[in-house]
Short mmCIF file of C-alpha atoms in Angstrom, two decimals:
data_model
loop_
_atom_site.label_atom_id
_atom_site.label_comp_id
_atom_site.label_asym_id
_atom_site.label_seq_id
_atom_site.Cartn_x
_atom_site.Cartn_y
_atom_site.Cartn_z
CA MET A 1 -25.92 -17.35 43.55
CA LYS A 2 -26.30 -20.99 42.11
CA ASN A 3 -27.16 -18.92 38.85
CA PHE A 4 -24.34 -16.49 39.30
CA LYS A 5 -21.70 -19.37 39.79
CA LEU A 6 -23.05 -21.13 36.92
CA LEU A 7 -22.50 -17.98 34.40
CA PHE A 8 -19.26 -17.29 35.72
CA THR A 9 -18.01 -20.84 34.94
CA MET A 10 -19.26 -20.66 31.58
CA LEU A 11 -17.52 -17.28 30.97
CA CYS A 12 -14.45 -18.90 32.18
CA LEU A 13 -14.62 -21.66 29.72
CA MET A 14 -15.56 -19.20 26.89
CA LEU A 15 -12.64 -17.25 27.58
CA TRP A 16 -10.16 -20.08 27.99
CA GLY A 17 -11.41 -21.69 24.69
CA THR A 18 -11.01 -18.52 22.77
CA SER A 19 -7.52 -17.88 24.06
CA SER A 20 -6.36 -21.40 23.37
CA ALA A 21 -7.83 -21.28 19.97
CA GLU A 22 -5.74 -18.24 19.39
CA GLU A 23 -2.71 -19.68 20.81
CA THR A 24 -2.75 -22.57 18.55
CA THR A 25 -2.45 -20.42 15.46
CA LYS A 26 0.47 -18.52 16.70
CA GLU A 27 3.55 -19.74 15.12
CA VAL A 28 6.30 -20.16 17.40
CA GLY A 29 9.78 -18.83 16.20
CA LYS A 30 10.68 -17.03 13.23
CA ARG A 31 8.17 -15.99 10.66
CA GLU A 32 8.08 -16.84 6.91
CA THR A 33 9.51 -14.12 4.90
CA SER A 34 8.79 -12.85 1.32
CA ILE A 35 11.27 -10.20 -0.05
CA GLN A 36 10.99 -8.04 -3.22
CA LEU A 37 13.79 -6.09 -4.81
CA SER A 38 13.68 -3.12 -7.29
CA PHE A 39 16.19 -1.09 -8.68
CA TYR A 40 15.52 2.84 -9.23
CA LYS A 41 17.61 5.33 -11.07
CA LYS A 42 16.25 8.80 -10.78
CA ALA A 43 16.88 11.81 -12.76
CA ASP A 44 19.47 13.00 -10.75
CA GLN A 45 21.65 9.82 -11.68
CA THR A 46 21.23 8.46 -7.80
CA LYS A 47 20.75 4.82 -7.85
CA THR A 48 18.77 2.94 -5.29
CA ALA A 49 17.67 -0.15 -4.16
CA ARG A 50 14.13 -0.53 -2.76
CA VAL A 51 13.16 -3.73 -0.81
CA LYS A 52 9.77 -4.44 0.36
CA VAL A 53 9.49 -7.32 3.39
CA ASN A 54 6.39 -8.87 4.20
CA ALA A 55 6.09 -11.69 6.84
CA LYS A 56 3.20 -14.09 7.55
CA ASN A 57 1.15 -13.42 10.59
CA ASP A 58 -0.69 -15.81 12.95
CA LYS A 59 -3.56 -15.99 10.29
CA ARG A 60 -0.87 -17.08 7.98
CA LYS A 61 -1.40 -13.78 5.99
CA PHE A 62 1.80 -11.88 4.31
CA MET A 63 1.60 -8.52 6.25
CA PRO A 64 4.52 -5.73 6.15
CA ALA A 65 7.42 -6.79 8.44
CA ARG A 66 8.85 -4.07 10.68
CA ASN A 67 12.38 -3.90 11.75
CA ALA A 68 13.54 -6.57 9.35
CA HIS A 69 17.58 -6.51 9.02
CA ILE A 70 18.39 -6.16 5.22
CA ASN A 71 21.88 -6.58 3.93
CA ILE A 72 22.33 -5.36 0.23
CA TYR A 73 25.14 -7.08 -1.61
CA VAL A 74 26.50 -6.08 -5.09
CA ILE A 75 28.30 -8.97 -7.18
CA ASN A 76 32.02 -8.05 -7.81
CA ASN A 77 34.29 -10.36 -9.71
CA LYS A 78 31.66 -13.16 -8.59
CA THR A 79 31.98 -12.49 -5.08
CA GLU A 80 29.26 -10.79 -2.99
CA GLN A 81 30.33 -7.54 -1.45
CA LEU A 82 27.82 -5.84 1.10
CA VAL A 83 27.44 -2.20 0.47
CA ALA A 84 24.63 -1.41 2.89
CA THR A 85 22.48 -2.56 5.88
CA GLU A 86 19.12 -1.11 6.68
CA LEU A 87 15.92 -1.89 9.08
CA THR A 88 12.76 -1.80 7.22
CA GLY A 89 9.81 0.80 8.48
CA ILE A 90 6.45 0.43 9.56
CA ASP A 91 5.39 -0.34 5.94
CA GLY A 92 8.08 -2.93 5.49
CA LYS A 93 10.04 -0.88 3.19
CA ALA A 94 13.62 -0.12 2.88
CA VAL A 95 15.46 2.30 0.63
CA VAL A 96 19.28 1.98 0.29
CA GLU A 97 21.46 4.54 -1.69
CA LEU A 98 23.97 2.32 -3.78
CA PRO A 99 27.49 3.62 -4.99
CA LYS A 100 27.46 5.63 -8.26
CA ASN A 101 29.72 2.93 -9.91
CA LEU A 102 28.33 -0.28 -9.77
CA PRO A 103 30.38 -3.28 -10.73
CA LEU A 104 29.86 -4.49 -14.06
CA ASP A 105 29.95 -8.09 -15.51
CA ALA A 106 31.19 -9.05 -18.98
CA ASP A 107 27.78 -8.28 -20.61
CA MET A 108 27.64 -4.88 -18.91
CA LYS A 109 25.09 -5.71 -16.29
CA PHE A 110 25.26 -5.64 -12.31
CA THR A 111 23.64 -7.63 -9.71
CA ILE A 112 22.28 -6.61 -6.52
CA ILE A 113 21.25 -9.01 -3.69
CA ALA A 114 19.00 -8.14 -0.81
CA LYS A 115 18.91 -10.66 2.04
CA ILE A 116 17.56 -11.14 5.41
CA GLU A 117 20.21 -12.81 7.43
CA ASN A 118 20.10 -14.43 11.07
CA ASP A 119 17.21 -12.00 11.86
CA PRO A 120 16.07 -12.90 15.17
CA ALA A 121 12.24 -12.62 14.06
CA PHE A 122 12.14 -13.36 10.12
CA GLU A 123 13.13 -16.56 8.45
CA ASP A 124 16.16 -16.07 6.07
CA ALA A 125 14.91 -14.67 2.68
CA GLN A 126 16.86 -13.27 -0.23
CA GLU A 127 16.12 -11.79 -3.85
CA GLN A 128 18.44 -11.01 -6.58
CA GLY A 129 17.98 -8.75 -9.55
CA THR A 130 20.58 -8.36 -12.55
CA TYR A 131 19.97 -4.99 -14.34
CA LYS A 132 21.55 -2.78 -17.32
CA GLU A 133 22.20 0.85 -16.65
CA ALA A 134 20.12 2.90 -18.84
CA ASN A 135 19.86 6.69 -19.71
CA LEU A 136 16.72 8.57 -20.39
CA SER A 137 16.90 12.17 -21.96
CA ILE A 138 13.93 14.13 -22.50
CA SER A 139 13.33 17.08 -24.50
CA ILE A 140 10.63 19.50 -25.57
CA ASN A 141 10.81 21.78 -28.09
CA THR A 142 8.62 24.63 -26.94
CA ALA A 143 8.51 26.36 -30.27
CA ASP A 144 6.57 23.35 -31.66
CA THR A 145 2.99 24.10 -31.69
CA ASP A 146 2.42 19.98 -31.47
CA ARG A 147 3.85 20.36 -28.15
CA LEU A 148 5.84 17.11 -28.91
CA VAL A 149 7.81 15.82 -26.07
CA THR A 150 10.77 13.50 -27.33
CA VAL A 151 12.56 11.07 -25.06
CA LYS A 152 15.76 8.79 -25.77
CA ALA A 153 16.46 5.68 -24.12
CA THR A 154 20.27 4.31 -24.13
CA GLU A 155 22.47 1.89 -22.47
CA LEU A 156 26.18 1.29 -22.66
CA ASP A 157 27.90 -1.19 -25.04
CA LYS A 158 30.84 -3.25 -23.97
CA ASP A 159 33.05 -0.54 -25.70
CA GLY A 160 31.28 2.08 -23.26
CA LYS A 161 29.64 3.86 -26.18
CA GLU A 162 25.93 4.59 -26.01
CA LYS A 163 23.65 2.29 -27.48
CA PRO A 164 19.91 2.95 -28.22
CA ILE A 165 17.35 0.78 -26.73
CA ALA A 166 14.57 -0.12 -28.77
CA LYS A 167 11.16 -1.24 -27.91
CA ALA A 168 11.40 0.16 -24.34
CA THR A 169 8.01 1.34 -22.95
CA ILE A 170 8.17 4.76 -21.53
CA ASN A 171 5.47 6.35 -19.34
CA PHE A 172 4.93 10.43 -18.98
CA TYR A 173 3.89 12.04 -15.97
CA ILE A 174 3.68 15.62 -14.65
CA GLN A 175 5.49 16.34 -11.20
CA ARG A 176 3.07 17.51 -8.50
CA LEU A 177 3.56 18.37 -5.15
CA PHE A 178 3.31 14.97 -3.35
CA GLY A 179 4.37 12.64 -6.20
CA THR A 180 3.79 12.25 -10.24
CA MET A 181 0.41 12.37 -12.08
CA PRO A 182 -0.12 10.46 -15.48
CA ALA A 183 0.23 13.20 -17.94
CA ALA A 184 -2.48 11.61 -20.15
CA GLU A 185 -5.14 8.64 -20.27
CA ASP A 186 -2.96 6.73 -22.93
CA ARG A 187 0.57 8.06 -21.63
CA THR A 188 2.78 5.66 -23.20
CA ALA A 189 5.07 5.51 -25.95
CA THR A 190 7.67 2.85 -27.20
CA THR A 191 10.89 3.62 -28.16
CA ASP A 192 11.97 2.63 -31.88
CA ASP A 193 15.44 1.61 -33.51
CA LYS A 194 16.97 4.87 -32.63
CA GLY A 195 15.93 4.49 -28.79
CA GLU A 196 13.38 7.51 -29.46
CA GLY A 197 9.62 7.42 -28.25
CA THR A 198 7.44 10.75 -28.59
CA PHE A 199 4.66 11.85 -26.70
CA ILE A 200 2.14 14.75 -27.31
CA LEU A 201 1.44 16.73 -24.17
CA PRO A 202 -2.26 17.42 -23.71
CA ARG A 203 -3.24 21.15 -23.59
CA ASP A 204 -5.29 20.93 -20.35
CA ILE A 205 -2.46 20.60 -17.73
CA LYS A 206 -2.47 23.08 -15.22
CA GLY A 207 0.86 24.54 -14.25
CA ASP A 208 2.18 27.44 -11.82
CA THR A 209 1.20 30.99 -11.95
CA LEU A 210 3.73 31.23 -14.63
CA GLY A 211 2.34 27.94 -16.62
CA ASN A 212 5.43 25.93 -16.00
CA ILE A 213 5.33 22.26 -15.43
CA ILE A 214 7.74 19.39 -14.97
CA VAL A 215 7.61 16.47 -17.52
CA VAL A 216 8.54 13.37 -16.06
CA ALA A 217 9.38 10.04 -18.30
CA LYS A 218 9.87 6.81 -17.06
CA ILE A 219 10.86 2.82 -17.47
CA GLU A 220 8.79 1.40 -15.06
CA ASP A 221 9.24 -2.27 -13.59
CA ASN A 222 11.54 -3.32 -16.48
CA ASP A 223 13.04 -6.63 -16.34
CA ILE A 224 16.36 -5.53 -17.65
CA TYR A 225 16.42 -1.89 -16.76
CA GLY A 226 14.43 -1.41 -13.53
CA ASN A 227 12.91 1.75 -12.89
CA VAL A 228 14.70 4.76 -14.52
CA ASP A 229 13.28 8.45 -14.76
CA SER A 230 14.17 11.69 -16.66
CA LYS A 231 12.88 15.26 -16.09
CA VAL A 232 12.64 18.59 -17.83
CA ASP A 233 10.88 21.76 -17.37
CA ALA A 234 8.53 23.18 -19.80
CA LYS A 235 6.49 26.43 -19.81
CA LEU A 236 3.43 24.37 -21.63
CA GLY A 237 0.84 24.19 -18.75
CA ILE A 238 -2.05 26.54 -18.21
CA ALA A 239 -1.17 29.41 -15.73
CA LEU A 240 -2.82 29.19 -12.33
CA LEU A 241 -4.99 32.43 -11.67
CA VAL A 242 -4.91 33.43 -7.97
CA ASP A 243 -7.96 34.76 -7.20
CA LYS A 244 -7.20 38.07 -5.13
CA ASN A 245 -10.90 38.18 -3.73
CA PRO A 246 -11.86 34.80 -2.92
CA PHE A 247 -14.48 35.37 -0.30
CA PRO A 248 -16.19 38.82 -0.66
CA ARG A 249 -18.32 39.87 2.18
CA ALA A 250 -16.62 37.93 5.00
CA LEU A 251 -15.78 38.90 8.38
CA TRP A 252 -12.02 38.50 7.65
CA GLU A 253 -12.23 40.86 4.92
CA PRO A 254 -10.79 44.53 5.20
CA ARG A 255 -14.10 46.01 5.13
CA ALA A 256 -16.51 43.57 6.52
CA PRO A 257 -20.03 44.59 6.97
CA ALA A 258 -21.03 46.22 10.11
CA PRO A 259 -24.04 44.30 10.96
CA LEU A 260 -21.97 40.87 10.91
CA VAL A 261 -19.21 42.12 12.96
CA ILE A 262 -21.80 43.59 15.46
CA THR A 263 -23.56 40.23 15.71
CA ILE A 264 -20.53 38.28 16.13
CA SER A 265 -19.18 40.50 18.80
CA VAL A 266 -22.21 40.37 20.89
CA ILE A 267 -22.29 36.55 20.54
CA PHE A 268 -18.48 36.22 21.70
CA SER A 269 -19.02 38.67 24.34
CA CYS A 270 -21.87 36.97 25.82
CA VAL A 271 -20.02 33.93 25.81
CA TRP A 272 -17.09 35.17 27.72
CA LEU A 273 -19.15 37.02 30.09
CA VAL A 274 -20.47 33.79 31.10
CA TYR A 275 -17.25 32.24 31.66
CA ILE A 276 -15.91 35.30 33.47
CA SER A 277 -18.87 35.26 35.86
CA LEU A 278 -18.44 31.74 36.57
CA PHE A 279 -14.57 32.28 37.20
CA TYR A 280 -15.56 35.22 39.65
CA THR A 281 -18.16 33.33 41.40
CA ILE A 282 -15.71 30.42 42.03
CA ILE A 283 -12.87 32.53 43.27
CA LYS A 284 -15.29 34.29 45.71
CA ILE A 285 -16.53 30.97 47.10
CA SER A 286 -13.24 29.33 47.49
CA ARG A 287 -11.94 32.55 49.49
CA ASP A 288 -15.17 32.76 51.79
CA LYS A 289 -14.27 30.55 54.81
CA ASN A 290 -17.61 30.57 56.27
CA PRO A 291 -19.94 30.37 53.21
CA PRO A 292 -23.60 31.23 54.15
CA THR A 293 -26.26 28.82 54.38
CA PRO A 294 -30.12 29.28 54.13
CA THR A 295 -30.53 29.12 58.19
CA GLY A 296 -27.45 31.36 58.40
CA LYS A 297 -25.64 28.97 60.61
CA PRO A 298 -22.19 27.65 59.61
CA PRO A 299 -22.45 24.23 57.67
CA TYR A 300 -20.54 22.32 60.36
CA GLU A 301 -23.15 23.25 63.32
CA LEU A 302 -26.12 22.12 61.01
CA ALA A 303 -24.42 18.82 60.45
CA TYR A 304 -24.46 18.25 64.23
CA GLU A 305 -28.17 19.02 64.31
CA ASP A 306 -29.03 16.39 62.07
CA HIS A 307 -27.75 13.84 64.56
CA MET B 1 -36.21 -23.80 34.87
CA LYS B 2 -34.08 -20.79 35.33
CA SER B 3 -30.76 -22.27 35.19
CA GLY B 4 -31.82 -24.00 31.67
CA LEU B 5 -32.67 -20.63 30.25
CA LEU B 6 -29.27 -19.18 31.83
CA LEU B 7 -27.37 -22.29 30.26
CA THR B 8 -28.97 -21.97 26.75
CA ILE B 9 -28.15 -18.12 26.96
CA CYS B 10 -24.78 -19.28 27.80
CA ILE B 11 -24.25 -21.51 24.81
CA ILE B 12 -25.63 -18.85 22.55
CA VAL B 13 -23.20 -16.35 23.96
CA ALA B 14 -20.39 -18.73 23.53
CA GLY B 15 -21.39 -19.55 20.14
CA LEU B 16 -21.39 -15.88 18.84
CA ILE B 17 -17.94 -15.28 20.71
CA GLY B 18 -16.42 -18.40 19.07
CA MET B 19 -17.65 -16.86 15.50
CA ALA B 20 -16.14 -13.58 16.28
CA PHE B 21 -12.96 -15.46 16.94
CA GLN B 22 -12.85 -17.79 14.31
CA THR B 23 -9.93 -18.04 12.16
CA ASP B 24 -9.58 -17.46 8.42
CA GLN B 25 -10.31 -21.27 7.38
CA SER B 26 -11.41 -21.01 3.86
CA LYS B 27 -14.36 -23.29 3.13
CA PRO B 28 -13.21 -26.00 0.06
CA TRP B 29 -14.09 -24.37 -2.98
CA VAL B 30 -15.80 -26.78 -5.33
CA VAL B 31 -14.97 -27.07 -8.80
CA PRO B 32 -17.81 -28.38 -11.22
CA ASP B 33 -16.72 -31.66 -13.02
CA LYS B 34 -17.01 -29.93 -16.26
CA TYR B 35 -13.94 -27.51 -15.29
CA LEU B 36 -12.27 -30.21 -13.25
CA LYS B 37 -11.89 -32.28 -16.61
CA MET B 38 -11.39 -29.45 -18.73
CA THR B 39 -8.19 -29.28 -20.97
CA ASN B 40 -6.28 -26.33 -21.42
CA PRO B 41 -6.97 -25.29 -25.20
CA VAL B 42 -4.02 -22.49 -25.27
CA LYS B 43 -0.75 -24.05 -25.42
CA ALA B 44 2.12 -22.75 -22.95
CA THR B 45 3.97 -20.73 -25.50
CA PRO B 46 6.18 -18.16 -24.65
CA ALA B 47 3.85 -15.60 -26.46
CA SER B 48 0.98 -17.11 -24.20
CA ILE B 49 2.91 -17.03 -20.88
CA ALA B 50 3.77 -13.24 -21.78
CA ALA B 51 0.38 -12.28 -22.28
CA GLY B 52 -0.65 -13.99 -19.10
CA LYS B 53 1.94 -11.84 -17.44
CA SER B 54 0.79 -8.75 -18.70
CA LEU B 55 -2.52 -9.45 -17.32
CA PHE B 56 -1.35 -10.92 -14.10
CA VAL B 57 0.63 -7.38 -13.37
CA LYS B 58 -2.44 -5.56 -14.37
CA GLN B 59 -5.26 -7.37 -12.89
CA CYS B 60 -3.84 -10.09 -9.94
CA GLN B 61 -0.32 -8.83 -8.89
CA ASP B 62 -1.69 -6.33 -6.15
CA CYS B 63 -2.98 -8.91 -4.23
CA HIS B 64 -1.08 -12.31 -5.08
CA GLY B 65 2.23 -10.73 -5.40
CA LYS B 66 4.71 -10.70 -8.12
CA LYS B 67 5.75 -14.23 -7.74
CA GLY B 68 2.52 -15.55 -6.54
CA LEU B 69 3.49 -16.05 -2.97
CA GLY B 70 0.24 -14.13 -1.70
CA ASP B 71 2.34 -11.16 -0.68
CA GLY B 72 0.69 -8.23 -2.74
CA THR B 73 0.52 -4.73 -1.30
CA LYS B 74 -3.30 -5.01 -1.19
CA VAL B 75 -2.99 -8.15 1.17
CA PRO B 76 -3.52 -6.25 4.47
CA GLU B 77 -6.90 -4.52 3.34
CA LEU B 78 -8.07 -8.41 2.28
CA LYS B 79 -10.38 -10.45 4.51
CA SER B 80 -9.26 -13.59 3.18
CA THR B 81 -5.83 -14.72 2.38
CA PRO B 82 -4.25 -15.31 -1.06
CA PRO B 83 -3.00 -18.64 -1.79
CA ASP B 84 0.62 -19.16 -2.19
CA MET B 85 0.73 -20.09 -5.83
CA THR B 86 4.09 -21.70 -5.95
CA LYS B 87 2.95 -24.48 -3.38
CA ALA B 88 1.75 -27.90 -4.37
CA ALA B 89 -1.51 -27.30 -2.77
CA PHE B 90 -2.17 -24.91 -5.68
CA GLN B 91 -0.03 -26.13 -8.28
CA GLY B 92 -1.80 -29.39 -8.08
CA GLN B 93 -4.95 -28.46 -9.28
CA THR B 94 -5.92 -29.00 -12.93
CA ASP B 95 -5.72 -26.23 -15.72
CA GLY B 96 -9.49 -26.23 -15.81
CA ALA B 97 -10.03 -25.99 -11.77
CA ILE B 98 -7.43 -22.74 -11.97
CA PHE B 99 -9.46 -21.35 -14.86
CA TYR B 100 -13.09 -21.92 -13.17
CA LYS B 101 -11.66 -20.26 -10.02
CA LEU B 102 -10.20 -17.23 -11.68
CA SER B 103 -13.09 -16.78 -13.80
CA GLU B 104 -15.63 -16.83 -11.08
CA GLY B 105 -14.07 -15.74 -8.26
CA ARG B 106 -15.09 -15.74 -4.46
CA ASN B 107 -14.90 -13.52 -1.71
CA ASP B 108 -12.16 -10.89 -2.00
CA MET B 109 -11.19 -12.81 -5.59
CA PRO B 110 -13.03 -10.99 -8.28
CA LYS B 111 -14.73 -12.57 -11.29
CA ALA B 112 -11.84 -12.28 -13.99
CA LYS B 113 -14.40 -13.02 -16.60
CA LYS B 114 -16.00 -9.53 -15.95
CA ASP B 115 -12.84 -7.80 -16.85
CA LEU B 116 -11.29 -10.41 -19.29
CA PRO B 117 -14.44 -11.62 -21.21
CA ASP B 118 -12.22 -13.53 -24.00
CA ASP B 119 -11.44 -16.95 -22.68
CA GLU B 120 -8.05 -17.16 -24.40
CA ASP B 121 -6.92 -14.18 -22.02
CA ARG B 122 -8.06 -16.29 -18.86
CA TRP B 123 -6.23 -19.28 -20.14
CA ASN B 124 -3.14 -17.24 -20.66
CA LEU B 125 -3.24 -16.55 -17.20
CA VAL B 126 -3.47 -20.03 -16.01
CA ASN B 127 -0.46 -20.39 -18.14
CA PHE B 128 1.40 -17.65 -16.48
CA VAL B 129 0.61 -18.83 -13.03
CA ARG B 130 1.99 -22.37 -13.83
CA THR B 131 5.23 -20.54 -14.15
CA PHE B 132 5.32 -19.79 -10.27
CA LYS B 133 5.75 -23.58 -9.71
CA LYS B 134 8.88 -24.18 -7.64
#
């Protein structure tokens, strides 16, 4: 008994010690926050701002911040104009669609600001990005045996005319069901003075049943243009051959071998027979009000006899 | 006799539980004197910083984050906490100390000299992380 008391006291002390140690590391009030902003212009000309918010946990480690209120502003005539409000998801990310015509400054640039303001759980934070709008056009001459993909990058100058973008790094990908796959190990091209870059498409890319693929060109994480992409369909992939008889001699074949069908049927029948017999016995017992005992007497009489 | 044995067992168990709940208190990272006093042979020119940035994006950004805050995408998978490179605690170190730490690595931090055997590349990285100073 004495030992038990001692053990109990020690355990209580240990639990108190560990819980109080954890409490001291917890931050009271709002959590320190970091915010990252990226601009995306997709092939269909939609423009989005993608925001990633991280907040420090009780171990002072940045983790994705869920349900942070994000306000997105654009600068219009040197004043901030609110364009959208969004909550971050479980991964700390929020995607906000931007207006098609963003207000431009004298240098044909636009500025986006992502802010966390007066959020009850997170400290105020903001990130600003100034970008120029770029256009990418991608073309493939399918008659060309070299399988050359040409991409042209342009931006608008002050007169509203298209001007080539030189020395831009463009990466090439192939569209797949859940994302994009690098088109080759060395998938990068750099644009020349005309804003043009070329890439030779490998011959071993698998397409659909007709050999169609979608080639995607991307400017990625560029300090001036953000993320821009463009797509083109091409019949330059290897046509996918669908195997019409992938599982020969299988049970689910139209003409499965008879011994297989008989064996499987017998096994399943045995299993089901056991279930049915058990079920039948249980029902029979539940319906019988005076179940037989080994001595032939009802169970309650046997109980009295024991005493 | 029995209570003494019980007390010893309790102390051992308490120690083990304490170790399990131990928070991430990183041990001091001792930098050899040779590195502490080492001067940076690569000047922080725009070319060096640009080269360092390119390496940082490829090798370090996933953990240290774009701005060196320690908020990279891989942080939730790490056992340790990447330092905030904007703070005085980090920026107060000598170039040689930063060079040593990124070259040799520790725990989750890989040895940069494995992927970047050229000293100049690692000094470029040092020059770039200096730009995080607020």
